[in-house]
Tab-separated table of N, CA and C in Angstrom:
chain	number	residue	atom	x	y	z
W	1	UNK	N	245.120	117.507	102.104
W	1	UNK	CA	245.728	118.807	102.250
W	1	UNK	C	244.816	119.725	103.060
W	2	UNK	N	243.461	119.476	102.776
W	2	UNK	CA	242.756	120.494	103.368
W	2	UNK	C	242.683	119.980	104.900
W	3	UNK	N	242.558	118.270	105.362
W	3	UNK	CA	242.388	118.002	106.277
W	3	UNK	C	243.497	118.783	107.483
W	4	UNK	N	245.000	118.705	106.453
W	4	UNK	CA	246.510	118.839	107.365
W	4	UNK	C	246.373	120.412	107.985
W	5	UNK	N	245.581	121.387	106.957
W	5	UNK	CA	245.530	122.873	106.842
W	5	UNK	C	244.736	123.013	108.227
W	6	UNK	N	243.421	122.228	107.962
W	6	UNK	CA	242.442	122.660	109.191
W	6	UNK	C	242.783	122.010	110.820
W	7	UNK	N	243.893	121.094	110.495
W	7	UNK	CA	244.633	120.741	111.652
W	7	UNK	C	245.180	121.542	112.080
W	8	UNK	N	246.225	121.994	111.455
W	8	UNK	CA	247.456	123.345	111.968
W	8	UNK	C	246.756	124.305	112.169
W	9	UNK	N	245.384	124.423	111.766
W	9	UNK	CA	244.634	125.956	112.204
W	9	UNK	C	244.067	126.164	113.729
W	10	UNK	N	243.473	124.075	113.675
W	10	UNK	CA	243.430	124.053	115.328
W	10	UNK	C	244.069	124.042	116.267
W	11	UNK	N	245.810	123.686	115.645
W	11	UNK	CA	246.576	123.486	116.745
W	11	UNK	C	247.322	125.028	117.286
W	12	UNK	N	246.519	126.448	116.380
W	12	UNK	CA	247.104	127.642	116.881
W	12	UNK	C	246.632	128.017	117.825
W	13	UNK	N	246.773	128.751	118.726
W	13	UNK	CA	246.250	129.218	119.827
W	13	UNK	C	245.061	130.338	119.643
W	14	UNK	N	244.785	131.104	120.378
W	14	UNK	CA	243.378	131.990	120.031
W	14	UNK	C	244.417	132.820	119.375
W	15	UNK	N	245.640	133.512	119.809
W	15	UNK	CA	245.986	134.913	119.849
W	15	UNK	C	246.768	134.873	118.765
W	16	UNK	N	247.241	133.494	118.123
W	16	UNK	CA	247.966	133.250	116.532
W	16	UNK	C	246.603	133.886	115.665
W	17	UNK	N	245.508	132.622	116.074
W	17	UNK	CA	244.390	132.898	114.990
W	17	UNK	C	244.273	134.560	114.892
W	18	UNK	N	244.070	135.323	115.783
W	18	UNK	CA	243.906	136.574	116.203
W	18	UNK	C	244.680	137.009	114.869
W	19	UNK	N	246.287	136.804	115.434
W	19	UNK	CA	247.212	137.595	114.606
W	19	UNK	C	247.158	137.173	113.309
W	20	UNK	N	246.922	135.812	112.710
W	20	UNK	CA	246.976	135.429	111.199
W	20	UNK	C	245.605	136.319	110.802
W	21	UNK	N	244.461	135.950	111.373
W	21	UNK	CA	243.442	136.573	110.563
W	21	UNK	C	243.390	137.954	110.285
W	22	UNK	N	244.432	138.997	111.478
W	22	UNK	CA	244.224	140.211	111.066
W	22	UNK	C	245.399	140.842	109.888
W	23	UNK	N	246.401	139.862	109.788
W	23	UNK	CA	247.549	139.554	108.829
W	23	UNK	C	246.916	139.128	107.423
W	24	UNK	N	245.914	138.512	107.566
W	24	UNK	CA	245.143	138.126	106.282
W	24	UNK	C	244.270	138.875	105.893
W	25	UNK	N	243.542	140.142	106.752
W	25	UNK	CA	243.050	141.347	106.149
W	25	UNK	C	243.696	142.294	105.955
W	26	UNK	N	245.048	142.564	106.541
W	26	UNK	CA	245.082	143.851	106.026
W	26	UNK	C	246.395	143.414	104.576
W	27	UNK	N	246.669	142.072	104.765
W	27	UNK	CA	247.070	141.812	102.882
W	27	UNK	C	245.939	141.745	101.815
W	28	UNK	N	244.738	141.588	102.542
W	28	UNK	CA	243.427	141.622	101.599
W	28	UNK	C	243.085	142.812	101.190
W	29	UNK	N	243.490	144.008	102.305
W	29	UNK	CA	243.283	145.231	102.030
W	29	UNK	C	244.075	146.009	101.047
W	30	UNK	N	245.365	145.199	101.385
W	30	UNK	CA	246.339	146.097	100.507
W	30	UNK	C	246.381	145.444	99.086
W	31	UNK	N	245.597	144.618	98.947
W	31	UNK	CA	245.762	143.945	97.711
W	31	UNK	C	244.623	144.930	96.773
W	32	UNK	N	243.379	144.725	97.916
W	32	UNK	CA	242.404	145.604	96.997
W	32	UNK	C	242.773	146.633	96.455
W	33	UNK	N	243.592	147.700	97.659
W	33	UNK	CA	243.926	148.661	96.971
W	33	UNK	C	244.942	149.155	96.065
W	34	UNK	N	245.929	147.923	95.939
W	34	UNK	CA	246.478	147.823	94.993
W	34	UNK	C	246.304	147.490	93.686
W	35	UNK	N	245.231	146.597	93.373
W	35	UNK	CA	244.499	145.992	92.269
W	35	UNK	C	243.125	146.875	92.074
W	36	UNK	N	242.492	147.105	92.858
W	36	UNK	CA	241.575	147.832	92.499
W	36	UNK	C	241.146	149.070	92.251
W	37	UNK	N	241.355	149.645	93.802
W	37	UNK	CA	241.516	150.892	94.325
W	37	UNK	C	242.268	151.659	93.389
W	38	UNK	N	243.552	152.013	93.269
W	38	UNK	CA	244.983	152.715	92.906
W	38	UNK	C	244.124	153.005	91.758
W	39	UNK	N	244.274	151.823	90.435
W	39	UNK	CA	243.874	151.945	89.220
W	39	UNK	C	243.014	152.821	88.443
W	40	UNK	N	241.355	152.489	89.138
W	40	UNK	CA	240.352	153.218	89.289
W	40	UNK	C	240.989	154.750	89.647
W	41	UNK	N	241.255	154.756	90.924
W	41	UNK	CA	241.472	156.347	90.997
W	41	UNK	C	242.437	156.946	90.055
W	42	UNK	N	243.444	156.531	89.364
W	42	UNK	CA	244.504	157.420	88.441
W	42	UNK	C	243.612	157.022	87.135
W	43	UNK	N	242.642	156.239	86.838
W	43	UNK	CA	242.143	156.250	85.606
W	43	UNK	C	241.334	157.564	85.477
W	44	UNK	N	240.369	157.563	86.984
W	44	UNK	CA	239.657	158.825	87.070
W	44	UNK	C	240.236	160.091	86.859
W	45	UNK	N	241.623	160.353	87.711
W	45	UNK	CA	242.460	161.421	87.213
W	45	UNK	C	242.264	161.801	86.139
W	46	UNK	N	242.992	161.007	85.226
W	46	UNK	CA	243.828	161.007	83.882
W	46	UNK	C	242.263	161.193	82.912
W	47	UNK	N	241.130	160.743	82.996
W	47	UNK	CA	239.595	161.283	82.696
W	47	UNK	C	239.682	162.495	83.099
W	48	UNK	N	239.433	162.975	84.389
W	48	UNK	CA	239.531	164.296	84.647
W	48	UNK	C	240.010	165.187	83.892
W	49	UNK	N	241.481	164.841	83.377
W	49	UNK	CA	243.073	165.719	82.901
W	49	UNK	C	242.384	166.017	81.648
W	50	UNK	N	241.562	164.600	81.121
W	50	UNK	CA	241.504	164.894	79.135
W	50	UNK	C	239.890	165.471	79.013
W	51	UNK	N	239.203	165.810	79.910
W	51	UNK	CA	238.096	166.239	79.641
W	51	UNK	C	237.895	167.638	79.482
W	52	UNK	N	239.149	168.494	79.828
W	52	UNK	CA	239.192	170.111	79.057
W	52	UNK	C	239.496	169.705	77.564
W	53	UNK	N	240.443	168.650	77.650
W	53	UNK	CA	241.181	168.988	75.984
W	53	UNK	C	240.576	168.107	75.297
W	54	UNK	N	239.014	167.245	75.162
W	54	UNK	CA	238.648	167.093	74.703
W	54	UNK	C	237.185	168.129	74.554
W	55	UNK	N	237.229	168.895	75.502
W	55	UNK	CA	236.153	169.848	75.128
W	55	UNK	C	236.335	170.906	74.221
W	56	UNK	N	237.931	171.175	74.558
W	56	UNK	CA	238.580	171.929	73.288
W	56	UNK	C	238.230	171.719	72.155
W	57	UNK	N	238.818	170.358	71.941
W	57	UNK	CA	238.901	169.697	70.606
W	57	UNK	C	237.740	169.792	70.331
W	58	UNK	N	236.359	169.355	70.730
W	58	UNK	CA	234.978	169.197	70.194
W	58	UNK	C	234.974	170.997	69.848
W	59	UNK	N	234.604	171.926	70.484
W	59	UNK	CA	234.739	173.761	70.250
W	59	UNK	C	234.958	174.175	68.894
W	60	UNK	N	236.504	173.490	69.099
W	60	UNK	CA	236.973	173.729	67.830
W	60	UNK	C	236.648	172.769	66.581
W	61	UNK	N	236.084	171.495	66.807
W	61	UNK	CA	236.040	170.817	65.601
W	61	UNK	C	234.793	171.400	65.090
W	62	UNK	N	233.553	171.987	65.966
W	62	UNK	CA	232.450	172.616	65.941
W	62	UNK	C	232.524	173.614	64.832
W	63	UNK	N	233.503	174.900	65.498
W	63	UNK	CA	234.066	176.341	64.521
W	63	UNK	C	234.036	175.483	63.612
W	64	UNK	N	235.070	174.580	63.231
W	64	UNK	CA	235.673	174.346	61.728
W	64	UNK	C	234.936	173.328	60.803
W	65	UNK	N	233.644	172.565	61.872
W	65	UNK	CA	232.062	172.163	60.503
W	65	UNK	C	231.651	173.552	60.248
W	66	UNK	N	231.471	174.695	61.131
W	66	UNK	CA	230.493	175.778	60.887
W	66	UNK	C	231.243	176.654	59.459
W	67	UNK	N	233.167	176.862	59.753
W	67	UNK	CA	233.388	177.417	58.299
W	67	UNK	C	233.510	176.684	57.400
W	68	UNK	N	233.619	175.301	57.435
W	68	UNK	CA	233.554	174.627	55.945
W	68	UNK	C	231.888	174.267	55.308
W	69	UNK	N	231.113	174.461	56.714
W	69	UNK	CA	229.871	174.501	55.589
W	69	UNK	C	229.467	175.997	55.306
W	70	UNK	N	230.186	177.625	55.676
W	70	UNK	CA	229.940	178.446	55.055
W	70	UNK	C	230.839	178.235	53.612
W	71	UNK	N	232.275	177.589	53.876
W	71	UNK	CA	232.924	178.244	52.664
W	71	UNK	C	231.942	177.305	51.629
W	72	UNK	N	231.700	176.177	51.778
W	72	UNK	CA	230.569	175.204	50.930
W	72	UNK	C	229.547	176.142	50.365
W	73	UNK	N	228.824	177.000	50.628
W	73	UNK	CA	227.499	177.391	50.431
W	73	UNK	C	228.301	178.630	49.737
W	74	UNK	N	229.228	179.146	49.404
W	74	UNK	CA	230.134	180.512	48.898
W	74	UNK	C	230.212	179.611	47.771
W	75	UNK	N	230.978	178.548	48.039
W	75	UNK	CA	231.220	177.575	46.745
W	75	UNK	C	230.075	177.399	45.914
W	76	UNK	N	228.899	177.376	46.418
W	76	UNK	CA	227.973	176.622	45.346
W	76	UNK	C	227.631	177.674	45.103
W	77	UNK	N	227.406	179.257	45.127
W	77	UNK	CA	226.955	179.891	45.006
W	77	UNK	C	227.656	180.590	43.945
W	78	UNK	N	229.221	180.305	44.072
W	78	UNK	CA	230.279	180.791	43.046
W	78	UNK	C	230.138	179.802	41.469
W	79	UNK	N	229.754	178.576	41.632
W	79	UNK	CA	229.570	177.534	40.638
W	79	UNK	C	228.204	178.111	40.109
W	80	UNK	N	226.975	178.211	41.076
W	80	UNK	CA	225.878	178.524	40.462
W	80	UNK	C	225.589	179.590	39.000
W	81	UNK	N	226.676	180.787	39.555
W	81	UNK	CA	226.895	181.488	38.607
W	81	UNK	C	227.331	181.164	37.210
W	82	UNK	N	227.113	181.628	36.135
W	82	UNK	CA	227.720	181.504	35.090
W	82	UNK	C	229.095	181.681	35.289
W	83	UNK	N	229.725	182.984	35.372
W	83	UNK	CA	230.960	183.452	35.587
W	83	UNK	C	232.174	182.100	36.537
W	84	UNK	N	231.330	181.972	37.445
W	84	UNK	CA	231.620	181.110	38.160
W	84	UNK	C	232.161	179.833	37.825
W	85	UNK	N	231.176	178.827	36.840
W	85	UNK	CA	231.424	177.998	36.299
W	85	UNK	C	232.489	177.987	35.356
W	86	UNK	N	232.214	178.992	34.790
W	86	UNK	CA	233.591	179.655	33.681
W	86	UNK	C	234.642	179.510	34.193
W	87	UNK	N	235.146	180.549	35.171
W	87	UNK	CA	236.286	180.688	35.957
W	87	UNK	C	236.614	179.220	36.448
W	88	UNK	N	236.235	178.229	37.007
W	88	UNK	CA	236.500	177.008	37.856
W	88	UNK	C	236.979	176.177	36.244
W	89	UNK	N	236.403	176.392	35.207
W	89	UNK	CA	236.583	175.504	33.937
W	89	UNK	C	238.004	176.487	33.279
W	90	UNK	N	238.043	177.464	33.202
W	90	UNK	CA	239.001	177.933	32.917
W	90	UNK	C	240.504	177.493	33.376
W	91	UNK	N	240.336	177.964	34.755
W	91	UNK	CA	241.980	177.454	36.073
W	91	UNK	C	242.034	175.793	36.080
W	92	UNK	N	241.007	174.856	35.780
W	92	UNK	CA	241.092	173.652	35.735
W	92	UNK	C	242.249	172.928	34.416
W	93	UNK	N	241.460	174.303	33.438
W	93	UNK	CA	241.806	173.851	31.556
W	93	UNK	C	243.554	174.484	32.124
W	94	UNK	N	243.747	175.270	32.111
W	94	UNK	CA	244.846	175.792	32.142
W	94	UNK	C	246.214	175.443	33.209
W	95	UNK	N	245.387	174.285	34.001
W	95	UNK	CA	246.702	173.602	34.989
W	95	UNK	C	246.618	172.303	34.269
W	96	UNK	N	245.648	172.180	33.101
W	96	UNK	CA	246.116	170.340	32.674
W	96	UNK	C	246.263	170.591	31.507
W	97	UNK	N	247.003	172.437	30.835
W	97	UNK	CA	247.510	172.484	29.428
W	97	UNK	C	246.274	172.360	28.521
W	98	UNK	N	245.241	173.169	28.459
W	98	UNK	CA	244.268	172.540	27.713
W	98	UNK	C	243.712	174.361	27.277
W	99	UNK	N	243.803	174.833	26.482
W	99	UNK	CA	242.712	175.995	26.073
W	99	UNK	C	241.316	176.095	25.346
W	100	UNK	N	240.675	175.676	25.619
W	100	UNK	CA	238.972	175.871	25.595
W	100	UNK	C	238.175	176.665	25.007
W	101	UNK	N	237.655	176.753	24.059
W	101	UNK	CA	236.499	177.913	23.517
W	101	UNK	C	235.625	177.496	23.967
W	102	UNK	N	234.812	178.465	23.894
W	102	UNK	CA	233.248	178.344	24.980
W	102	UNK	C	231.899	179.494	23.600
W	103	UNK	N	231.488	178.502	22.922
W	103	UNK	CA	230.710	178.433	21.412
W	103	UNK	C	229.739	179.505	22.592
W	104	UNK	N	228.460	180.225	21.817
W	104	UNK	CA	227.840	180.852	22.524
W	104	UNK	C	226.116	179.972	22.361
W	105	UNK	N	226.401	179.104	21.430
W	105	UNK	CA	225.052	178.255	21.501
W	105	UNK	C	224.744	177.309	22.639
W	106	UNK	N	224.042	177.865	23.242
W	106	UNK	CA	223.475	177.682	24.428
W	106	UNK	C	222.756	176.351	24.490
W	107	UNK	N	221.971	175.690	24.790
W	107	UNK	CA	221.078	174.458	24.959
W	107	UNK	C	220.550	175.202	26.296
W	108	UNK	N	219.413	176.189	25.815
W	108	UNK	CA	218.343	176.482	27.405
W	108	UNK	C	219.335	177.464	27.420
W	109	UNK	N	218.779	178.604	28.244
W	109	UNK	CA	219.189	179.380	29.194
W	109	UNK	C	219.502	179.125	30.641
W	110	UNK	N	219.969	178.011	30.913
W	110	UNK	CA	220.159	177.624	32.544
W	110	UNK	C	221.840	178.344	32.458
W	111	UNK	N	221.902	178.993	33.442
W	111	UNK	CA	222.960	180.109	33.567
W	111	UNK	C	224.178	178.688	34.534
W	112	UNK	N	223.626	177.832	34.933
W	112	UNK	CA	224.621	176.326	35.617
W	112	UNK	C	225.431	175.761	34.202
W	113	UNK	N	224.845	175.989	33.029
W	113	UNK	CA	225.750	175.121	31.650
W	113	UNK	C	226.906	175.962	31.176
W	114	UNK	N	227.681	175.643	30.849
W	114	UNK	CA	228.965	175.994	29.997
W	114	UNK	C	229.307	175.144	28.654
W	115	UNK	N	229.264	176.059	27.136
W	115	UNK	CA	229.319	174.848	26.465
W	115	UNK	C	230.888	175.165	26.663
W	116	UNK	N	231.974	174.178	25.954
W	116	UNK	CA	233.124	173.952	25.939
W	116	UNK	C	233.192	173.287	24.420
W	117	UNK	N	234.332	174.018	23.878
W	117	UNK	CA	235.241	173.181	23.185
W	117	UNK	C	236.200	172.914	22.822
W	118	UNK	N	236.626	172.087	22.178
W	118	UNK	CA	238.807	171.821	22.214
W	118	UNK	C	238.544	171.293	20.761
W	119	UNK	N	239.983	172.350	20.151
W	119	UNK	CA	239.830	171.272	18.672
W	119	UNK	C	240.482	170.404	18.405
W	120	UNK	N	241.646	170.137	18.841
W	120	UNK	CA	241.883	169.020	18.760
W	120	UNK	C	242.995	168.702	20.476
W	121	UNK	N	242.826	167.677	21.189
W	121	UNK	CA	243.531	167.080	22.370
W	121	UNK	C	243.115	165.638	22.137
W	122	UNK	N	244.146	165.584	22.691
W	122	UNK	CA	244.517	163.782	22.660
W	122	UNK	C	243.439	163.683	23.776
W	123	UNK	N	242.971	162.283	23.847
W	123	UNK	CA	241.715	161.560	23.998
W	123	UNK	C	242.308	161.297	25.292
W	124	UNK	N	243.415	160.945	26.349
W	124	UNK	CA	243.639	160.960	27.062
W	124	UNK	C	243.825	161.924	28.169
W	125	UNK	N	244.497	163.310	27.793
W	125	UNK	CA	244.185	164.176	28.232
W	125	UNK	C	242.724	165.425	28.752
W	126	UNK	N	242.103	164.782	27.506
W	126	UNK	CA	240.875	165.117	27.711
W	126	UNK	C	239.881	163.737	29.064
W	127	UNK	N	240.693	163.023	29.210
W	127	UNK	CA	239.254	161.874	30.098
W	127	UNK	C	240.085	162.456	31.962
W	128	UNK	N	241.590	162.958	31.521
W	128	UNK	CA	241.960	162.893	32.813
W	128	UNK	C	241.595	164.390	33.177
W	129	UNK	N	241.104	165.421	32.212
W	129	UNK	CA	240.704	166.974	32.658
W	129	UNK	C	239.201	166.300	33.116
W	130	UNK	N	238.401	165.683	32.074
W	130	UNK	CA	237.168	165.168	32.666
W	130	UNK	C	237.115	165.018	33.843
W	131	UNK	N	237.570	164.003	34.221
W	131	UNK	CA	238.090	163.184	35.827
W	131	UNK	C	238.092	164.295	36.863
W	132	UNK	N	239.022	165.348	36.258
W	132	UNK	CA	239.584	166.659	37.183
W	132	UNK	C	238.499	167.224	37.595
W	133	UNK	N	237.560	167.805	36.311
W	133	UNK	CA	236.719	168.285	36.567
W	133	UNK	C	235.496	168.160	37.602
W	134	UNK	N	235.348	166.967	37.640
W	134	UNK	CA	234.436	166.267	38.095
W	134	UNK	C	234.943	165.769	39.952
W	135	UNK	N	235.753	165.504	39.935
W	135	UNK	CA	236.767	165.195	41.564
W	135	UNK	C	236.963	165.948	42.539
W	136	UNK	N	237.335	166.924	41.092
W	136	UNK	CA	238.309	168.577	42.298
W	136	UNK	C	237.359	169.687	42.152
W	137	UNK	N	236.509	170.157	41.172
W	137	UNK	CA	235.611	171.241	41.149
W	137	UNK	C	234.535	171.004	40.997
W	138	UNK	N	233.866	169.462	41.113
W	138	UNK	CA	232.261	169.307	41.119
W	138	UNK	C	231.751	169.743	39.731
W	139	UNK	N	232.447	169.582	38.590
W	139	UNK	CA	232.027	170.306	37.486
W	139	UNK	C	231.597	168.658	36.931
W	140	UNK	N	230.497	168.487	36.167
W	140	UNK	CA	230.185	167.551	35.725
W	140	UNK	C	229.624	167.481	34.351
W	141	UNK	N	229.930	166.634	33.279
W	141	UNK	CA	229.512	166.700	32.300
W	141	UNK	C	228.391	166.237	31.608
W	142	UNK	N	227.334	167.059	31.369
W	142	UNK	CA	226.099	166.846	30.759
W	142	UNK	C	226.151	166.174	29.848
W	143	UNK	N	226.664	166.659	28.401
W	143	UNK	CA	226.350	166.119	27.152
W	143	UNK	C	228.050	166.149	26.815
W	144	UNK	N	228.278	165.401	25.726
W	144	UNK	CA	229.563	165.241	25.187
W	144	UNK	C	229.572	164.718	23.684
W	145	UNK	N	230.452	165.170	23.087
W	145	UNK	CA	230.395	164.600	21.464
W	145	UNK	C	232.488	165.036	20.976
W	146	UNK	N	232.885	163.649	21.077
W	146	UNK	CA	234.067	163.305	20.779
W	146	UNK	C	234.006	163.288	19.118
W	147	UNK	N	235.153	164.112	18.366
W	147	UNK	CA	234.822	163.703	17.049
W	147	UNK	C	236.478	163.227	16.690
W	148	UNK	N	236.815	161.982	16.482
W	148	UNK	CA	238.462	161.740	15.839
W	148	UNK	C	238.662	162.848	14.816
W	149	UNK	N	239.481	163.386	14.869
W	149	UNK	CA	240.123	164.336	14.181
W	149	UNK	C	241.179	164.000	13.211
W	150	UNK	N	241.726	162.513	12.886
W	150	UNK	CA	242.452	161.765	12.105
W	150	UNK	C	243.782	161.475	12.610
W	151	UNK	N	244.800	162.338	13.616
W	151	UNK	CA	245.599	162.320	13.718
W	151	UNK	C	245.577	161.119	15.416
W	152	UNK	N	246.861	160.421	15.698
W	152	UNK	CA	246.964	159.017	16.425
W	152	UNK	C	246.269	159.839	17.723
W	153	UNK	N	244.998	159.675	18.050
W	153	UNK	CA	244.674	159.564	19.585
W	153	UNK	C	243.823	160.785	19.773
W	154	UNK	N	243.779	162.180	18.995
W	154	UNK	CA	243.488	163.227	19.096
W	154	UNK	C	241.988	163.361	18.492
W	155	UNK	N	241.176	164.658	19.502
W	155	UNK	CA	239.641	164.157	19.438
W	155	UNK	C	239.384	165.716	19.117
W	156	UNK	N	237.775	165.987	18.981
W	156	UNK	CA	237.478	167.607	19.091
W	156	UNK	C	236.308	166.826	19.755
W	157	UNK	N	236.418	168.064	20.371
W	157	UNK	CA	235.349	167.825	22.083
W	157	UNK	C	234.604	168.873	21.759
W	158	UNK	N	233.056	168.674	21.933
W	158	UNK	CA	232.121	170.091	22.420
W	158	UNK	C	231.085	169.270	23.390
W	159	UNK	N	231.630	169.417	24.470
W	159	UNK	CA	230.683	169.243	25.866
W	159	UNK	C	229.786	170.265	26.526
W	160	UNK	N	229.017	170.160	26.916
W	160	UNK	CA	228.351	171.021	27.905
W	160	UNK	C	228.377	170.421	29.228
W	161	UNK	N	229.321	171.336	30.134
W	161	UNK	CA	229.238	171.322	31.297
W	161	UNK	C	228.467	171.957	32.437
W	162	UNK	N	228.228	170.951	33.351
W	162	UNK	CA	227.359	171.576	34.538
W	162	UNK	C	227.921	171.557	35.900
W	163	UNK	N	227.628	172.490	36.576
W	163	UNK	CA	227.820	172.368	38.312
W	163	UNK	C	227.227	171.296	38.976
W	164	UNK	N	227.597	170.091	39.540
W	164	UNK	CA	226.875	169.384	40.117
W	164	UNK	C	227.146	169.632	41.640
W	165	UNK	N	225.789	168.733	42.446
W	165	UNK	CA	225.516	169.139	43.752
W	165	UNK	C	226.239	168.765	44.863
């Protein structure tokens, strides 16, 4: 095959060869720039197009680390408080049906503890306010003392709760 090819190449004249070879560059040309060329340049475009609206996007994703680590540092500062801790244990007790006394015997003066107690809640309700506490308001429980109260499932709780970090 290759022999028959390089035959018919000799049997063209100068001004065929002329015309095939310049027929065979400029399909080489248009190939490049069809395969190569074109691509590259509309990729570059379309880079061009998204490099405002990803500078946007970074700006703004910037603003919105800078207010969630102020509202963060408001937060811990609102937990740090006594009052604070109170209030977050309070709106927690009171969306999972639960009312709470808060004994005034302290363990330490660390103004981060809350004691808590319930006299009697079912043992289930009390692990899923736990859970709550701990998930959704960072409230975490120090010490705990479950006492059965006799009736099917129902406990008296006096925990001391803390703000964790």
């Amino acid at each position: 095959m290759k022999t028959q090819l390089l035959a018919r190449w000799s049997g063209f004249s100068d001004k065929e060869k002329h015309i095939s070879m310049a027929l065979a560059l400029i399909i080489f040309c248009l190939l490049l720039y069809t395969f190569v060329w074109l691509p590259v340049q509309q990729g570059r475009e379309r880079f061009t197009k998204s490099i405002p609206e990803k500078q946007a996007k970074l700006l703004l994703m910037r603003a919105q680390a800078a207010e969630i680590e102020q509202l963060r540092s408001q937060f811990k500062s609102v937990r740090s408080s006594a009052s604070g801790l109170k209030a977050a244990v309070e709106v927690s007790a009171k969306f999972h049906g639960l009312s709470p006394t808060y004994p005034d015997a302290a363990k330490g003066n660390d103004i981060t503890q809350l004691n808590v107690a319930l006299t009697s809640v079912s043992f289930n309700a009390w692990v899923k306010w736990a859970e709550s506490l701990l998930n959704q308001n960072h409230v975490r429980i120090q010490s705990c003392q479950l006492i059965p109260t006799g009736a099917d499932g129902q406990v008296k709780v006096e925990a001391v709760l803390t703000a964790s970090e």
